[in-house]
Amino acid sequence: MKDKTNDVFAVSSMMNEVDSIIAQNMKELSQEDREKSYSDIHGISGELHETPLLIAQSLELMEQEINRIQTRDAYNLAESIKPEYVHDPVFRLKFLRGEHFSARPAAQKFVNHFQIKRQLFGASKLVKDIEQDDLSEEDLATLYSGYVQWSESKDSSQRTVSIMFPLMSSREAPVMSRTRVSFYLRMIAMEDMDFQKHGTVGIVSAAEVDDSFDLDFAGWRDGAKWVGQLNEALPGFLRGVHICFPQNGSFRRFLYSSLINITVSVLNPLLKVRVRIHRGETMEDCISSLQSFGITTAAIPKSPQDNEYQTSLLQSRRILERRRSRENGVMDISASANLNQSRGQESDGVDVSLATNLDAAGPTRLDVILGRGPTSYSHEGNMKLRKLVEETKGIYDKCSKRNKTDIAVRVVLAMKQKGRFLEETEFGWEEVPDKAARKKVSHAFRDACKVKNNKPPRGR
């Protein structure tokens, strides 16, 4: 009985220390940062209305801020190797959106991005999107283990929700493998516009730990440090970190409270104040507590304690396999057929964005359809695109080739505020990459110029 009392006292002391760390960091923030952290973690941050003018001005300011940064050797190296990759406005906008179009922090993150990327993958991978073939065998084993799950459903504020089971993987996966996998998954998630605009909420769970678990505390501390570094180098923004702390079992209470203490102590101040700890006798108690932060039960990915976890994990692995095939330029016909068969059925809660939109829903009136003929030409989204092109073709016609590309990029971004660029394949509707969307817009400008010169377009 005495030992149990001592355990409870030790846990209580450590949790009070964590609360004190968070409170002290909150006091040290400016009033503006305090209000922002509160809004972020409760999901009440407002959405900024994007306009072509805002985008153009922000990209220009971001370039100026980058040039003011003194230490940017990895960025300079990347720029010397492939300047078009580094200056791609679509790429840079992902960082601007994560910082609500504040140019200075977006520029610093962008420079940090290349520094971290070189550390994790080497200089040879600086100017390419990381793919599964760039990961080691250990990295791939970690990726497919399911230690990170992404929810298909968003929370009440349209934030993407992920759940991590760090203790499940720490026995087998090295810290650097987990870090490279986190980098890869975060960059995939950034393909989703909601992720770019609203950020993500992370849930850390130790629900799978039992009393026989043996943990490398140094490895945990190093992993927590890398989480902070990644958050300062990847696009998007971690709006909140929710640590679920089921208190059943004295060993588990002591172990996990120690880990929480380590985690919070090594995070940077802006992340520390976004940490919330959810205590309860069971994981269900913790999940109930999450709802007060706008995180609905449907938005929480499957846990190893959930009966449906293995089914969810299997489907997640299949999606990753299809993603890898797509990265290698191979269409997985059997997987696509399975996707087509499952259309119209209820979602299993797996992050389908990892499938690179192989199973995109059919076109809405806001979408642009690729292809020629009366169907695409008369579609409402295509008509809106032609109207936007008509309004800007005077400027486009006078521009250099490089500036024409920039204008096409901005038109694509304007259309993707509410819609998508879709193409119908034998496997169904597929959302096309930005490069294909830009090509569609460039065709639309050329068609508009033909009309100006009394040459009828061919019905794009």
CSV table of N, CA and C in Angstrom, one decimal, residues 164-287:
chain,number,residue,atom,x,y,z
A,164,MET,N,-0.2,9.1,-32.8
A,164,MET,CA,1.1,8.4,-32.7
A,164,MET,C,1.1,7.5,-31.6
A,165,PHE,N,1.7,6.3,-31.8
A,165,PHE,CA,1.9,5.3,-30.7
A,165,PHE,C,3.4,5.1,-30.6
A,166,PRO,N,4.1,6.1,-30.0
A,166,PRO,CA,5.5,6.1,-30.0
A,166,PRO,C,6.1,4.9,-29.3
A,167,LEU,N,5.5,4.5,-28.2
A,167,LEU,CA,6.0,3.4,-27.4
A,167,LEU,C,5.9,2.1,-28.2
A,168,MET,N,5.0,2.0,-29.1
A,168,MET,CA,4.8,0.8,-29.8
A,168,MET,C,6.0,0.5,-30.8
A,169,SER,N,6.5,1.6,-31.3
A,169,SER,CA,7.6,1.5,-32.3
A,169,SER,C,9.0,1.7,-31.7
A,170,SER,N,9.1,2.3,-30.5
A,170,SER,CA,10.4,2.7,-30.0
A,170,SER,C,11.3,1.4,-29.7
A,171,ARG,N,10.7,0.3,-29.5
A,171,ARG,CA,11.5,-0.9,-29.2
A,171,ARG,C,12.2,-1.4,-30.4
A,172,GLU,N,11.7,-1.1,-31.6
A,172,GLU,CA,12.2,-1.7,-32.8
A,172,GLU,C,12.7,-0.6,-33.8
A,173,ALA,N,12.1,0.5,-33.8
A,173,ALA,CA,12.4,1.6,-34.9
A,173,ALA,C,13.4,2.6,-34.3
A,174,PRO,N,14.5,2.8,-34.9
A,174,PRO,CA,15.5,3.8,-34.4
A,174,PRO,C,14.9,5.2,-34.5
A,175,VAL,N,15.4,6.1,-33.7
A,175,VAL,CA,14.8,7.5,-33.7
A,175,VAL,C,14.9,8.1,-35.1
A,176,MET,N,16.0,7.9,-35.8
A,176,MET,CA,16.2,8.6,-37.1
A,176,MET,C,15.2,8.0,-38.2
A,177,SER,N,14.9,6.7,-38.0
A,177,SER,CA,13.9,6.1,-38.9
A,177,SER,C,12.5,6.7,-38.7
A,178,ARG,N,12.1,6.9,-37.4
A,178,ARG,CA,10.9,7.5,-37.1
A,178,ARG,C,10.8,9.0,-37.6
A,179,THR,N,12.0,9.6,-37.5
A,179,THR,CA,12.0,11.0,-38.0
A,179,THR,C,11.9,11.1,-39.5
A,180,ARG,N,12.6,10.3,-40.2
A,180,ARG,CA,12.5,10.3,-41.7
A,180,ARG,C,11.0,10.0,-42.1
A,181,VAL,N,10.4,9.0,-41.5
A,181,VAL,CA,9.1,8.6,-41.8
A,181,VAL,C,8.1,9.8,-41.5
A,182,SER,N,8.3,10.5,-40.4
A,182,SER,CA,7.5,11.6,-40.1
A,182,SER,C,7.6,12.7,-41.1
A,183,PHE,N,8.8,13.0,-41.6
A,183,PHE,CA,9.1,13.9,-42.7
A,183,PHE,C,8.3,13.5,-43.9
A,184,TYR,N,8.4,12.3,-44.3
A,184,TYR,CA,7.7,11.8,-45.5
A,184,TYR,C,6.2,11.9,-45.4
A,185,LEU,N,5.6,11.5,-44.3
A,185,LEU,CA,4.2,11.5,-44.1
A,185,LEU,C,3.7,13.0,-44.0
A,186,ARG,N,4.4,13.9,-43.4
A,186,ARG,CA,4.0,15.3,-43.3
A,186,ARG,C,3.9,15.9,-44.7
A,187,MET,N,4.9,15.6,-45.5
A,187,MET,CA,4.9,16.2,-46.9
A,187,MET,C,3.8,15.6,-47.7
A,188,ILE,N,3.5,14.4,-47.5
A,188,ILE,CA,2.3,13.8,-48.2
A,188,ILE,C,1.0,14.5,-47.8
A,189,ALA,N,0.9,14.7,-46.5
A,189,ALA,CA,-0.3,15.3,-46.0
A,189,ALA,C,-0.4,16.7,-46.5
A,190,MET,N,0.7,17.4,-46.8
A,190,MET,CA,0.6,18.8,-47.3
A,190,MET,C,0.0,18.9,-48.7
A,191,GLU,N,-0.2,17.8,-49.4
A,191,GLU,CA,-0.9,17.8,-50.7
A,191,GLU,C,-2.4,18.2,-50.5
A,192,ASP,N,-2.9,18.0,-49.3
A,192,ASP,CA,-4.3,18.4,-48.9
A,192,ASP,C,-4.4,19.9,-48.6
A,193,MET,N,-5.2,20.6,-49.3
A,193,MET,CA,-5.4,22.0,-49.1
A,193,MET,C,-5.9,22.3,-47.7
A,194,ASP,N,-6.7,21.5,-47.1
A,194,ASP,CA,-7.2,21.7,-45.7
A,194,ASP,C,-6.0,21.7,-44.8
A,195,PHE,N,-5.1,20.8,-45.0
A,195,PHE,CA,-3.9,20.7,-44.2
A,195,PHE,C,-3.1,21.9,-44.3
A,196,GLN,N,-2.9,22.4,-45.5
A,196,GLN,CA,-2.1,23.7,-45.7
A,196,GLN,C,-2.7,24.8,-44.9
A,197,LYS,N,-4.0,24.9,-45.0
A,197,LYS,CA,-4.7,26.1,-44.4
A,197,LYS,C,-5.0,26.0,-42.9
A,198,HIS,N,-5.3,24.8,-42.5
A,198,HIS,CA,-5.8,24.7,-41.1
A,198,HIS,C,-4.9,23.9,-40.2
A,199,GLY,N,-3.8,23.3,-40.7
A,199,GLY,CA,-2.8,22.6,-39.9
A,199,GLY,C,-3.3,21.3,-39.4
A,200,THR,N,-2.6,20.8,-38.4
A,200,THR,CA,-2.9,19.5,-37.9
A,200,THR,C,-2.9,19.5,-36.4
A,201,VAL,N,-3.5,18.5,-35.8
A,201,VAL,CA,-3.6,18.2,-34.4
A,201,VAL,C,-3.0,16.9,-34.2
A,202,GLY,N,-2.0,16.8,-33.3
A,202,GLY,CA,-1.4,15.5,-33.0
A,202,GLY,C,-1.8,14.9,-31.7
A,203,ILE,N,-2.1,13.7,-31.7
A,203,ILE,CA,-2.5,12.9,-30.4
A,203,ILE,C,-1.4,11.9,-30.2
A,204,VAL,N,-0.9,11.9,-29.0
A,204,VAL,CA,0.2,11.0,-28.6
A,204,VAL,C,-0.5,10.0,-27.6
A,205,SER,N,-0.4,8.7,-27.8
A,205,SER,CA,-1.1,7.7,-27.0
A,205,SER,C,-0.1,6.7,-26.5
A,206,ALA,N,-0.3,6.3,-25.3
A,206,ALA,CA,0.4,5.1,-24.7
A,206,ALA,C,-0.5,4.0,-24.3
A,207,ALA,N,-1.6,3.9,-25.0
A,207,ALA,CA,-2.7,3.0,-24.6
A,207,ALA,C,-2.2,1.5,-24.8
A,208,GLU,N,-1.2,1.3,-25.6
A,208,GLU,CA,-0.7,0.0,-25.9
A,208,GLU,C,0.4,-0.5,-25.0
A,209,VAL,N,0.8,0.3,-24.0
A,209,VAL,CA,1.9,-0.1,-23.1
A,209,VAL,C,1.3,-1.0,-22.0
A,210,ASP,N,2.1,-2.0,-21.7
A,210,ASP,CA,1.8,-2.9,-20.6
A,210,ASP,C,2.9,-2.8,-19.5
A,211,ASP,N,2.7,-3.5,-18.4
A,211,ASP,CA,3.6,-3.4,-17.3
A,211,ASP,C,5.0,-4.0,-17.5
A,212,SER,N,5.1,-4.7,-18.6
A,212,SER,CA,6.4,-5.4,-18.9
A,212,SER,C,7.2,-4.5,-19.9
A,213,PHE,N,6.8,-3.3,-20.2
A,213,PHE,CA,7.4,-2.5,-21.2
A,213,PHE,C,8.7,-1.9,-20.7
A,214,ASP,N,9.7,-2.0,-21.5
A,214,ASP,CA,11.0,-1.4,-21.2
A,214,ASP,C,11.4,-0.4,-22.2
A,215,LEU,N,11.6,0.8,-21.7
A,215,LEU,CA,11.8,2.0,-22.7
A,215,LEU,C,13.2,2.6,-22.6
A,216,ASP,N,13.7,3.0,-23.7
A,216,ASP,CA,14.9,3.8,-23.8
A,216,ASP,C,14.6,5.2,-23.7
A,217,PHE,N,14.8,5.8,-22.5
A,217,PHE,CA,14.4,7.2,-22.2
A,217,PHE,C,15.2,8.1,-23.0
A,218,ALA,N,16.5,7.8,-23.3
A,218,ALA,CA,17.3,8.7,-24.1
A,218,ALA,C,16.8,8.8,-25.5
A,219,GLY,N,16.3,7.6,-26.1
A,219,GLY,CA,15.7,7.6,-27.4
A,219,GLY,C,14.4,8.4,-27.4
A,220,TRP,N,13.7,8.3,-26.4
A,220,TRP,CA,12.4,9.1,-26.3
A,220,TRP,C,12.7,10.6,-26.3
A,221,ARG,N,13.7,11.0,-25.5
A,221,ARG,CA,14.1,12.4,-25.5
A,221,ARG,C,14.6,12.9,-26.8
A,222,ASP,N,15.4,12.1,-27.5
A,222,ASP,CA,15.9,12.5,-28.8
A,222,ASP,C,14.7,12.6,-29.8
A,223,GLY,N,13.8,11.7,-29.7
A,223,GLY,CA,12.7,11.7,-30.6
A,223,GLY,C,11.8,13.0,-30.4
A,224,ALA,N,11.6,13.3,-29.2
A,224,ALA,CA,10.8,14.5,-28.9
A,224,ALA,C,11.5,15.8,-29.4
A,225,LYS,N,12.9,15.8,-29.3
A,225,LYS,CA,13.6,17.0,-29.9
A,225,LYS,C,13.4,17.0,-31.4
A,226,TRP,N,13.4,15.9,-32.1
A,226,TRP,CA,13.3,15.9,-33.5
A,226,TRP,C,11.9,16.4,-33.9
A,227,VAL,N,10.9,16.0,-33.1
A,227,VAL,CA,9.5,16.5,-33.4
A,227,VAL,C,9.5,18.0,-33.4
A,228,GLY,N,10.2,18.6,-32.5
A,228,GLY,CA,10.2,20.1,-32.4
A,228,GLY,C,11.0,20.7,-33.6
A,229,GLN,N,12.1,20.0,-34.0
A,229,GLN,CA,12.8,20.5,-35.2
A,229,GLN,C,12.1,20.3,-36.5
A,230,LEU,N,11.4,19.2,-36.6
A,230,LEU,CA,10.5,19.0,-37.8
A,230,LEU,C,9.4,20.1,-37.9
A,231,ASN,N,8.8,20.4,-36.8
A,231,ASN,CA,7.8,21.4,-36.8
A,231,ASN,C,8.3,22.8,-37.2
A,232,GLU,N,9.6,23.0,-37.1
A,232,GLU,CA,10.2,24.3,-37.5
A,232,GLU,C,10.7,24.3,-38.9
A,233,ALA,N,10.6,23.1,-39.6
A,233,ALA,CA,11.2,23.0,-40.9
A,233,ALA,C,10.2,22.4,-41.9
A,234,LEU,N,9.0,22.1,-41.5
A,234,LEU,CA,8.0,21.5,-42.5
A,234,LEU,C,6.8,22.5,-42.6
A,235,PRO,N,6.3,22.5,-43.8
A,235,PRO,CA,5.1,23.3,-44.0
A,235,PRO,C,3.9,22.9,-43.2
A,236,GLY,N,2.9,23.7,-43.0
A,236,GLY,CA,1.8,23.4,-42.2
A,236,GLY,C,2.1,23.8,-40.7
A,237,PHE,N,1.2,23.6,-39.8
A,237,PHE,CA,1.4,24.0,-38.5
A,237,PHE,C,0.8,23.0,-37.5
A,238,LEU,N,1.5,22.7,-36.5
A,238,LEU,CA,1.0,21.8,-35.5
A,238,LEU,C,0.2,22.6,-34.5
A,239,ARG,N,-1.1,22.6,-34.6
A,239,ARG,CA,-2.0,23.5,-33.8
A,239,ARG,C,-2.1,23.1,-32.4
A,240,GLY,N,-1.9,21.8,-32.1
A,240,GLY,CA,-2.1,21.3,-30.7
A,240,GLY,C,-1.5,19.9,-30.6
A,241,VAL,N,-0.9,19.6,-29.4
A,241,VAL,CA,-0.4,18.3,-29.1
A,241,VAL,C,-1.2,17.8,-27.9
A,242,HIS,N,-1.9,16.7,-28.1
A,242,HIS,CA,-2.8,16.2,-27.0
A,242,HIS,C,-2.2,14.8,-26.6
A,243,ILE,N,-1.7,14.8,-25.3
A,243,ILE,CA,-1.1,13.6,-24.8
A,243,ILE,C,-2.1,12.9,-23.9
A,244,CYS,N,-2.5,11.7,-24.4
A,244,CYS,CA,-3.5,10.9,-23.7
A,244,CYS,C,-2.8,10.0,-22.6
A,245,PHE,N,-3.3,10.1,-21.4
A,245,PHE,CA,-2.6,9.5,-20.3
A,245,PHE,C,-3.5,8.6,-19.5
A,246,PRO,N,-3.8,7.4,-20.0
A,246,PRO,CA,-4.7,6.5,-19.2
A,246,PRO,C,-3.9,6.1,-17.9
A,247,GLN,N,-4.6,6.2,-16.8
A,247,GLN,CA,-3.9,6.0,-15.5
A,247,GLN,C,-4.1,4.6,-14.9
A,248,ASN,N,-4.5,3.7,-15.7
A,248,ASN,CA,-4.7,2.3,-15.1
A,248,ASN,C,-3.3,1.6,-15.0
A,249,GLY,N,-2.9,1.2,-13.8
A,249,GLY,CA,-1.6,0.5,-13.7
A,249,GLY,C,-0.6,1.5,-13.1
A,250,SER,N,0.0,1.2,-11.9
A,250,SER,CA,0.9,2.1,-11.3
A,250,SER,C,2.1,2.3,-12.2
A,251,PHE,N,2.6,1.2,-12.8
A,251,PHE,CA,3.8,1.3,-13.6
A,251,PHE,C,3.6,2.2,-14.8
A,252,ARG,N,2.4,2.0,-15.4
A,252,ARG,CA,2.1,2.8,-16.6
A,252,ARG,C,2.0,4.3,-16.2
A,253,ARG,N,1.4,4.6,-15.1
A,253,ARG,CA,1.3,6.0,-14.6
A,253,ARG,C,2.7,6.6,-14.5
A,254,PHE,N,3.5,5.9,-13.8
A,254,PHE,CA,4.9,6.4,-13.5
A,254,PHE,C,5.7,6.5,-14.8
A,255,LEU,N,5.6,5.5,-15.6
A,255,LEU,CA,6.4,5.5,-16.9
A,255,LEU,C,5.9,6.7,-17.8
A,256,TYR,N,4.6,6.8,-18.0
A,256,TYR,CA,4.2,7.8,-18.9
A,256,TYR,C,4.3,9.2,-18.4
A,257,SER,N,4.1,9.4,-17.1
A,257,SER,CA,4.3,10.7,-16.6
A,257,SER,C,5.7,11.2,-16.7
A,258,SER,N,6.7,10.2,-16.6
A,258,SER,CA,8.1,10.5,-16.8
A,258,SER,C,8.3,10.9,-18.3
A,259,LEU,N,7.7,10.2,-19.2
A,259,LEU,CA,7.8,10.6,-20.6
A,259,LEU,C,7.2,11.9,-21.0
A,260,ILE,N,6.1,12.2,-20.4
A,260,ILE,CA,5.5,13.5,-20.6
A,260,ILE,C,6.4,14.6,-20.2
A,261,ASN,N,7.0,14.4,-19.0
A,261,ASN,CA,7.9,15.4,-18.4
A,261,ASN,C,9.1,15.6,-19.4
A,262,ILE,N,9.6,14.6,-19.9
A,262,ILE,CA,10.8,14.7,-20.9
A,262,ILE,C,10.3,15.4,-22.1
A,263,THR,N,9.2,15.0,-22.7
A,263,THR,CA,8.7,15.6,-23.9
A,263,THR,C,8.5,17.1,-23.8
A,264,VAL,N,7.8,17.5,-22.8
A,264,VAL,CA,7.5,18.9,-22.7
A,264,VAL,C,8.8,19.8,-22.4
A,265,SER,N,9.7,19.2,-21.7
A,265,SER,CA,10.9,19.9,-21.3
A,265,SER,C,11.8,20.2,-22.5
A,266,VAL,N,11.7,19.4,-23.6
A,266,VAL,CA,12.6,19.6,-24.8
A,266,VAL,C,11.9,20.3,-25.9
A,267,LEU,N,10.6,20.5,-25.9
A,267,LEU,CA,9.9,21.2,-26.9
A,267,LEU,C,10.2,22.7,-26.9
A,268,ASN,N,10.1,23.4,-28.1
A,268,ASN,CA,10.3,24.8,-28.1
A,268,ASN,C,9.1,25.5,-27.4
A,269,PRO,N,9.3,26.8,-27.0
A,269,PRO,CA,8.2,27.4,-26.2
A,269,PRO,C,6.9,27.5,-26.9
A,270,LEU,N,6.9,27.7,-28.2
A,270,LEU,CA,5.6,27.9,-28.9
A,270,LEU,C,4.8,26.5,-29.0
A,271,LEU,N,5.6,25.4,-28.9
A,271,LEU,CA,4.9,24.1,-28.9
A,271,LEU,C,4.5,23.7,-27.5
A,272,LYS,N,5.3,24.1,-26.5
A,272,LYS,CA,5.0,23.7,-25.1
A,272,LYS,C,3.6,24.2,-24.7
A,273,VAL,N,3.3,25.5,-25.1
A,273,VAL,CA,2.0,26.1,-24.7
A,273,VAL,C,0.9,25.5,-25.5
A,274,ARG,N,1.1,24.6,-26.5
A,274,ARG,CA,0.1,24.0,-27.2
A,274,ARG,C,-0.1,22.5,-26.8
A,275,VAL,N,0.5,22.2,-25.7
A,275,VAL,CA,0.4,20.8,-25.2
A,275,VAL,C,-0.7,20.7,-24.2
A,276,ARG,N,-1.6,19.7,-24.3
A,276,ARG,CA,-2.6,19.5,-23.3
A,276,ARG,C,-2.6,18.0,-22.9
A,277,ILE,N,-2.7,17.8,-21.7
A,277,ILE,CA,-2.6,16.4,-21.1
A,277,ILE,C,-4.0,15.9,-20.7
A,278,HIS,N,-4.4,14.8,-21.2
A,278,HIS,CA,-5.7,14.2,-20.9
A,278,HIS,C,-5.6,13.0,-20.0
A,279,ARG,N,-6.0,13.1,-18.8
A,279,ARG,CA,-5.9,12.0,-17.8
A,279,ARG,C,-7.2,11.3,-17.7
A,280,GLY,N,-7.2,10.1,-17.4
A,280,GLY,CA,-8.4,9.3,-17.3
A,280,GLY,C,-8.1,7.9,-16.9
A,281,GLU,N,-9.0,7.1,-16.3
A,281,GLU,CA,-8.8,5.8,-16.0
A,281,GLU,C,-8.7,4.9,-17.2
A,282,THR,N,-9.3,5.3,-18.3
A,282,THR,CA,-9.2,4.5,-19.5
A,282,THR,C,-9.0,5.4,-20.7
A,283,MET,N,-8.7,4.8,-21.9
A,283,MET,CA,-8.5,5.6,-23.1
A,283,MET,C,-9.8,6.3,-23.5
A,284,GLU,N,-10.9,5.7,-23.2
A,284,GLU,CA,-12.2,6.3,-23.5
A,284,GLU,C,-12.4,7.6,-22.8
A,285,ASP,N,-11.9,7.6,-21.6
A,285,ASP,CA,-12.0,8.9,-20.8
A,285,ASP,C,-11.2,10.0,-21.5
A,286,CYS,N,-10.0,9.6,-22.0
A,286,CYS,CA,-9.2,10.6,-22.7
A,286,CYS,C,-9.8,11.1,-24.0
A,287,ILE,N,-10.4,10.2,-24.7
A,287,ILE,CA,-11.1,10.5,-26.0
A,287,ILE,C,-12.2,11.5,-25.7
